[in-house]
Short mmCIF file of C-alpha atoms and ligand atoms in Angstrom, two decimals:
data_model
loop_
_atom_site.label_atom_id
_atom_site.label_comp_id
_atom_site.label_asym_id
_atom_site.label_seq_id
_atom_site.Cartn_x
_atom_site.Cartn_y
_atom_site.Cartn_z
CA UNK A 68 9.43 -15.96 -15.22
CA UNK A 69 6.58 -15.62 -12.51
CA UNK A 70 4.23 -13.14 -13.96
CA UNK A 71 2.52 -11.13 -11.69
CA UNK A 72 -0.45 -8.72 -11.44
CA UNK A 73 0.02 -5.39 -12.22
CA UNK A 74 -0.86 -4.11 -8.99
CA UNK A 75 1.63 -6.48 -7.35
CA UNK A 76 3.88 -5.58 -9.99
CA UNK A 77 4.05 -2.06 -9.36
CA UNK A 78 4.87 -3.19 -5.39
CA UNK A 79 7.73 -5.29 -6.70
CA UNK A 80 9.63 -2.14 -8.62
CA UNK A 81 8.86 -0.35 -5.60
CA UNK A 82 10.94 -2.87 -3.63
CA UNK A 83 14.32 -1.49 -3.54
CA UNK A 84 17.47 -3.16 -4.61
CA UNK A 85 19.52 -5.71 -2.01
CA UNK A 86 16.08 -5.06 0.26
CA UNK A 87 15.21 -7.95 3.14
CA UNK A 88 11.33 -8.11 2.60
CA UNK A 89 8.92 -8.68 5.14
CA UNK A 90 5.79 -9.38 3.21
CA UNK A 91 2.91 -9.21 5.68
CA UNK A 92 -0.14 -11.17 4.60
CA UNK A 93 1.89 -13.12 1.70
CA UNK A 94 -1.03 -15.21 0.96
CA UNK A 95 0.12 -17.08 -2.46
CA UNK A 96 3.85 -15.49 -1.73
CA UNK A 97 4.17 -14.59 -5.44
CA UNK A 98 5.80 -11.19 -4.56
CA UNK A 99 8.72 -12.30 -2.25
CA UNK A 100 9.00 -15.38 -4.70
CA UNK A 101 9.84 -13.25 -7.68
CA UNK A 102 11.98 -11.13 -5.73
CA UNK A 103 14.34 -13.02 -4.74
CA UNK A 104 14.17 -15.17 -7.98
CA UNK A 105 14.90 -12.04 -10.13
CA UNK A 106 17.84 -11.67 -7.44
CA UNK A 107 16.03 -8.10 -6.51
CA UNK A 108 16.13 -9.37 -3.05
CA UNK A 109 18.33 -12.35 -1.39
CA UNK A 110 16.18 -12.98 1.59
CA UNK A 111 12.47 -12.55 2.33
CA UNK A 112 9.85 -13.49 5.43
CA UNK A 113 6.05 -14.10 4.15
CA UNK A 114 4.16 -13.65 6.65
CA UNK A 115 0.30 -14.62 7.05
CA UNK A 116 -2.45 -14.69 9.83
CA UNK A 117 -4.20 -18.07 8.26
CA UNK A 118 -3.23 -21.71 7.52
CA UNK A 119 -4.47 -22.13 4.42
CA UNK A 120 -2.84 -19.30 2.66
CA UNK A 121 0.93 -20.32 4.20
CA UNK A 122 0.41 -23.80 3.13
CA UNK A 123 -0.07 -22.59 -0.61
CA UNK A 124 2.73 -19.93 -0.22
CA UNK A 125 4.77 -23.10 1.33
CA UNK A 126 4.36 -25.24 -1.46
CA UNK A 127 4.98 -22.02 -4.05
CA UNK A 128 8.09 -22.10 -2.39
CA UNK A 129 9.20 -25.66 -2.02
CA UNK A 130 8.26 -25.71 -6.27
CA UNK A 131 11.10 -23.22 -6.97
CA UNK A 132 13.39 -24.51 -4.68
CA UNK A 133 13.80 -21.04 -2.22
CA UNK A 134 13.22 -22.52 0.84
CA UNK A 135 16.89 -21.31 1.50
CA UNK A 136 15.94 -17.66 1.05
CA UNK A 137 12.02 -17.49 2.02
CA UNK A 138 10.94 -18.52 5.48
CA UNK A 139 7.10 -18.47 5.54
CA UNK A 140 5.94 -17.69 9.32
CA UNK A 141 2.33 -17.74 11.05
CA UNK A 142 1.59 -14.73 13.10
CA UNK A 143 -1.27 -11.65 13.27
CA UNK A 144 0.80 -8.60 11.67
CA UNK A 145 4.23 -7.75 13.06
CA UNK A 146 3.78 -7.89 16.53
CA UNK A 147 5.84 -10.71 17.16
CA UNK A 148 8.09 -10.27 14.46
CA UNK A 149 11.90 -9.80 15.40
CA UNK A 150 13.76 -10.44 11.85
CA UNK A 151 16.24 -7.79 10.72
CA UNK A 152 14.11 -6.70 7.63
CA UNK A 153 14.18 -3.11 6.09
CA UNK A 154 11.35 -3.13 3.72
CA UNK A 155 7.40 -4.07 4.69
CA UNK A 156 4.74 -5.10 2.55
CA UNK A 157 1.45 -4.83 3.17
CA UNK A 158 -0.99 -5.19 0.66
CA UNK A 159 -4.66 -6.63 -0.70
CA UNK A 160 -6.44 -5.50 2.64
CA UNK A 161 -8.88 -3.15 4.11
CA UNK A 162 -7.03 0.28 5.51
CA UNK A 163 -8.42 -0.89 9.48
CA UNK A 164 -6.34 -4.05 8.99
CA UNK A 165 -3.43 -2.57 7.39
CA UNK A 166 -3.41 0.15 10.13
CA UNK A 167 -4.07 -2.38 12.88
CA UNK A 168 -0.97 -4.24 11.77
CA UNK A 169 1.70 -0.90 11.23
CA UNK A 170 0.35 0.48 15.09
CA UNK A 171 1.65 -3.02 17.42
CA UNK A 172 5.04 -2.81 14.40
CA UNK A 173 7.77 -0.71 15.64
CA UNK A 174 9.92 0.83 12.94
CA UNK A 175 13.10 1.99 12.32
CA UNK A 176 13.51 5.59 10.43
CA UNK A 177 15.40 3.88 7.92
CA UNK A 178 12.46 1.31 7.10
CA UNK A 179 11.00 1.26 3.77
CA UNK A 180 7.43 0.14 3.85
CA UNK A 181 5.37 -0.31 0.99
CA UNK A 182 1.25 -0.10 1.87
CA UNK A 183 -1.71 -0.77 -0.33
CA UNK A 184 -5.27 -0.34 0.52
CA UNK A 185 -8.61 -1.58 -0.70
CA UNK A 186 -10.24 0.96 1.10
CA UNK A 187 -10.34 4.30 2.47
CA UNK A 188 -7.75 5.45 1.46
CA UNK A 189 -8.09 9.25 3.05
CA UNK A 190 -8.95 7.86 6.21
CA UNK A 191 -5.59 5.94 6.08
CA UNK A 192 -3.19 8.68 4.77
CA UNK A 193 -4.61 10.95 7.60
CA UNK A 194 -4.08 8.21 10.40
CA UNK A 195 -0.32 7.26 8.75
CA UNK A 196 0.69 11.08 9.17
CA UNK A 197 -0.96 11.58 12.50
CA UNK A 198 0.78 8.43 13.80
CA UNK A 199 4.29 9.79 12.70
CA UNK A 200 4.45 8.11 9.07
CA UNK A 201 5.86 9.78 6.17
CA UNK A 202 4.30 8.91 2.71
CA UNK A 203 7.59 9.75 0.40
CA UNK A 204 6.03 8.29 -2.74
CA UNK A 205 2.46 7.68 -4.22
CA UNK A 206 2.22 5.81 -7.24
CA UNK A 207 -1.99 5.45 -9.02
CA UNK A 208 -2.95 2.64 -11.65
CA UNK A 209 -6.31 1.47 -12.86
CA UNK A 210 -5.58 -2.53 -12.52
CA UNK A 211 -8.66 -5.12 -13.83
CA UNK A 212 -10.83 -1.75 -13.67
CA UNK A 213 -10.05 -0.60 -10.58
CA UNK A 214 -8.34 2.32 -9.05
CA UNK A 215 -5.15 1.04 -7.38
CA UNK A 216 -2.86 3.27 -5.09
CA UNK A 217 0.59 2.37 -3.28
CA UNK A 218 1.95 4.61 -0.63
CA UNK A 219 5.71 4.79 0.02
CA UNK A 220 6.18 5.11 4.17
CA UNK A 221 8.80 5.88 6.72
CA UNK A 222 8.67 6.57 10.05
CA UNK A 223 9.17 10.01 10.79
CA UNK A 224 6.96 12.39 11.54
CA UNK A 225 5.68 15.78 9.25
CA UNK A 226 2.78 18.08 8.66
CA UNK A 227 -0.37 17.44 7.36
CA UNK A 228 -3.24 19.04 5.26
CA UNK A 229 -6.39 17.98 3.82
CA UNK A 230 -4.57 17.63 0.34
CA UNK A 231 -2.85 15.36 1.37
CA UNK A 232 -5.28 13.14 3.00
CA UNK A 233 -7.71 13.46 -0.09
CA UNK A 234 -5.33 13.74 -3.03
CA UNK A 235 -2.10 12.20 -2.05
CA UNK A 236 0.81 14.27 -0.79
CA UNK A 237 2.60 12.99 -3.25
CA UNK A 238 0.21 12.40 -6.26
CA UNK A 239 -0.62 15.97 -5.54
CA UNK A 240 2.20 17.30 -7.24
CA UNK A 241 1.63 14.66 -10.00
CA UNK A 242 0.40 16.98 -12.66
CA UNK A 243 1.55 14.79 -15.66
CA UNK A 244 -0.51 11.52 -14.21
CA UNK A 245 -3.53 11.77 -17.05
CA UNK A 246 -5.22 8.52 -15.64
CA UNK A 247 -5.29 9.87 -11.91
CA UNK A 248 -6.42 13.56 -13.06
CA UNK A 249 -9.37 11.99 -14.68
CA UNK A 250 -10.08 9.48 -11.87
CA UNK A 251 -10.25 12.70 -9.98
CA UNK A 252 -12.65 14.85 -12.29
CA UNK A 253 -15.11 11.27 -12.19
CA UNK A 254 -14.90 10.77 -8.79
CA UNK A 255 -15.49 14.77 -8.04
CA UNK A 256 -18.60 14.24 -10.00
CA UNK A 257 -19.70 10.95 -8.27
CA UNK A 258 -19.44 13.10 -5.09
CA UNK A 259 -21.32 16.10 -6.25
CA UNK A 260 -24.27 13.42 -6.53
CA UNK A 261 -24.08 11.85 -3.29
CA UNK A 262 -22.96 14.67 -1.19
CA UNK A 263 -26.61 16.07 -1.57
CA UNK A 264 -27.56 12.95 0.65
CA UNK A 265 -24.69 12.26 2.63
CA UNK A 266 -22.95 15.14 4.62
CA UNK A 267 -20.08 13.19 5.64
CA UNK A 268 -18.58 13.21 2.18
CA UNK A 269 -19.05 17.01 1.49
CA UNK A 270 -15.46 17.70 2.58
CA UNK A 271 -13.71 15.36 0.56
CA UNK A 272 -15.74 16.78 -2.47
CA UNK A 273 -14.93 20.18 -1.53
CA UNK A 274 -11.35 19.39 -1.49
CA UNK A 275 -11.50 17.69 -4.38
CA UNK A 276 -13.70 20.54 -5.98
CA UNK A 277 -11.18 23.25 -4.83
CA UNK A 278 -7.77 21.44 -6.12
CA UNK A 279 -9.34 20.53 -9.73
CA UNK A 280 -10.82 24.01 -9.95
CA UNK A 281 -7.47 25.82 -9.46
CA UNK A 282 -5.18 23.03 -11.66
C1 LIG B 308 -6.28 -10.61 -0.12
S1 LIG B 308 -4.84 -11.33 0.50
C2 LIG B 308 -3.60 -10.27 -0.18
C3 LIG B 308 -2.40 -11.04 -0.62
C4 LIG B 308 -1.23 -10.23 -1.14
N1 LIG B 308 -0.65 -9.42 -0.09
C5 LIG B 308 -1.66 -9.37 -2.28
O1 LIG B 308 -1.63 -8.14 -2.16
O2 LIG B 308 -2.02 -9.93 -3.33
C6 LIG B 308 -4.80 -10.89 2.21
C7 LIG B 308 -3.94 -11.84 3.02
O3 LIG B 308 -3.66 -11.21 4.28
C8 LIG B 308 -3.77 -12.16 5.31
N2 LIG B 308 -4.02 -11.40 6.56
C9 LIG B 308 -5.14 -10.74 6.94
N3 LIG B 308 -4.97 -10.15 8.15
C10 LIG B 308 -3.70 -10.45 8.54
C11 LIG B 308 -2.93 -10.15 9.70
N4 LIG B 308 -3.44 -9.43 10.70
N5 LIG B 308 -1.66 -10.61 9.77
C12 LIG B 308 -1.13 -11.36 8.75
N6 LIG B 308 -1.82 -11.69 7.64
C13 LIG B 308 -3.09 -11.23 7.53
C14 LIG B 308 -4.91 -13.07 4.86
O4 LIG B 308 -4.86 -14.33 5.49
C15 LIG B 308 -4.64 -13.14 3.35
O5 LIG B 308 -3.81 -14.23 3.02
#
């Protein structure tokens, strides 16, 4: 059995059951390629921006004999996308190109999509909930050393605080999650230091500050 990352791991259980998968920027297409080998998912779309990447993904594909059940498909995000899919992927990439990609998407309420950012993450959760998305589910792991965190979307719209956009709206209420509470108390501590030179940050460490202090 493909073994995957634990990061992309994590994004396959998060993949729900009988799902038609849109993975947007499939690169190597592992993710879709389990999927539908473990039968979690009988159809799947990888989608990618660049050559090179589909070519691999095609011949991933061709190896385990799923051309039947993956169609790989050139294209910048989802703007030209039309498939009947339910559940997005979008993963491995900076938070301006993930957001760039989910604003030209339209969604249905229904739509499951499944987002993971290497950076700025804040910045992202605030623009997702003033754009009308809906994080539902938060999951935090420390994969090859890093911090690693995969929102849960719809489309429908809610309130907002800054909670939410610094902690997780979900992770928030996560009081049992030992790994994120101390990835909190270092990275409170990281911004105590540089807060003294950079006044942009002093929010986030006051939120941060705030919600650890009254844990
Ligand atoms: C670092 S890889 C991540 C691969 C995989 N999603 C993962 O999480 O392991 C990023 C991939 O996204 C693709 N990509 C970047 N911008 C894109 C866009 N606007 N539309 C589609 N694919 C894009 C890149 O070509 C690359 O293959």
């Amino acid at each position: 059995m493909i073994k995957l990352s634990k990061r992309l791991d994590l994004i396959y259980d998060l993949i729900p059951h009988n799902a038609i998968v849109a993975d947007v920027g499939t690169d190597h297409g592992w993710l879709i390629i389990k999927a539908v080998m473990t039968g979690k998912v009988s159809l799947a779309f990888g989608l990618d921006i660049a050559e090179g990447p589909l070519s691999h993904a095609k011949a991933n594909v061709e190896n385990y004999g799923l051309e039947d059940r993956i169609t790989l498909l050139k294209m910048d995000g989802l703007s030209q996308f039309s498939e009947p899919c339910d559940t997005f992927v979008i993963a491995g990439m900076g938070a301006e190109t993930i957001w760039s990609i989910l604003e030209q998407a339209s969604f249905k309420t229904t739509d499951r999509i499944l987002i993971q950012s290497n950076t700025d993450l804040p910045w992202l959760r605030k623009t997702l909930f003033m754009n009308g998305f809906r994080i539902i589910d938060e999951r935090f792991i420390i994969d090859h050393n890093k911090p690693v965190f995969i929102l849960v979307c719809e489309y429908r719209q809610t309130s907002f605080t800054l909670i939410d956009q610094y902690i997780g709206p979900v992770l928030k209420n996560a009081k049992d999650n030992l790994a994120y509470s101390k990835y909190l108390v270092s990275r409170c501590n990281h911004l105590s230091e540089i807060s003294k030179y950079n006044q942009s940050i002093v929010e986030e460490f006051n939120v941060l500050r705030t919600f650890i202090e009254t844990e």
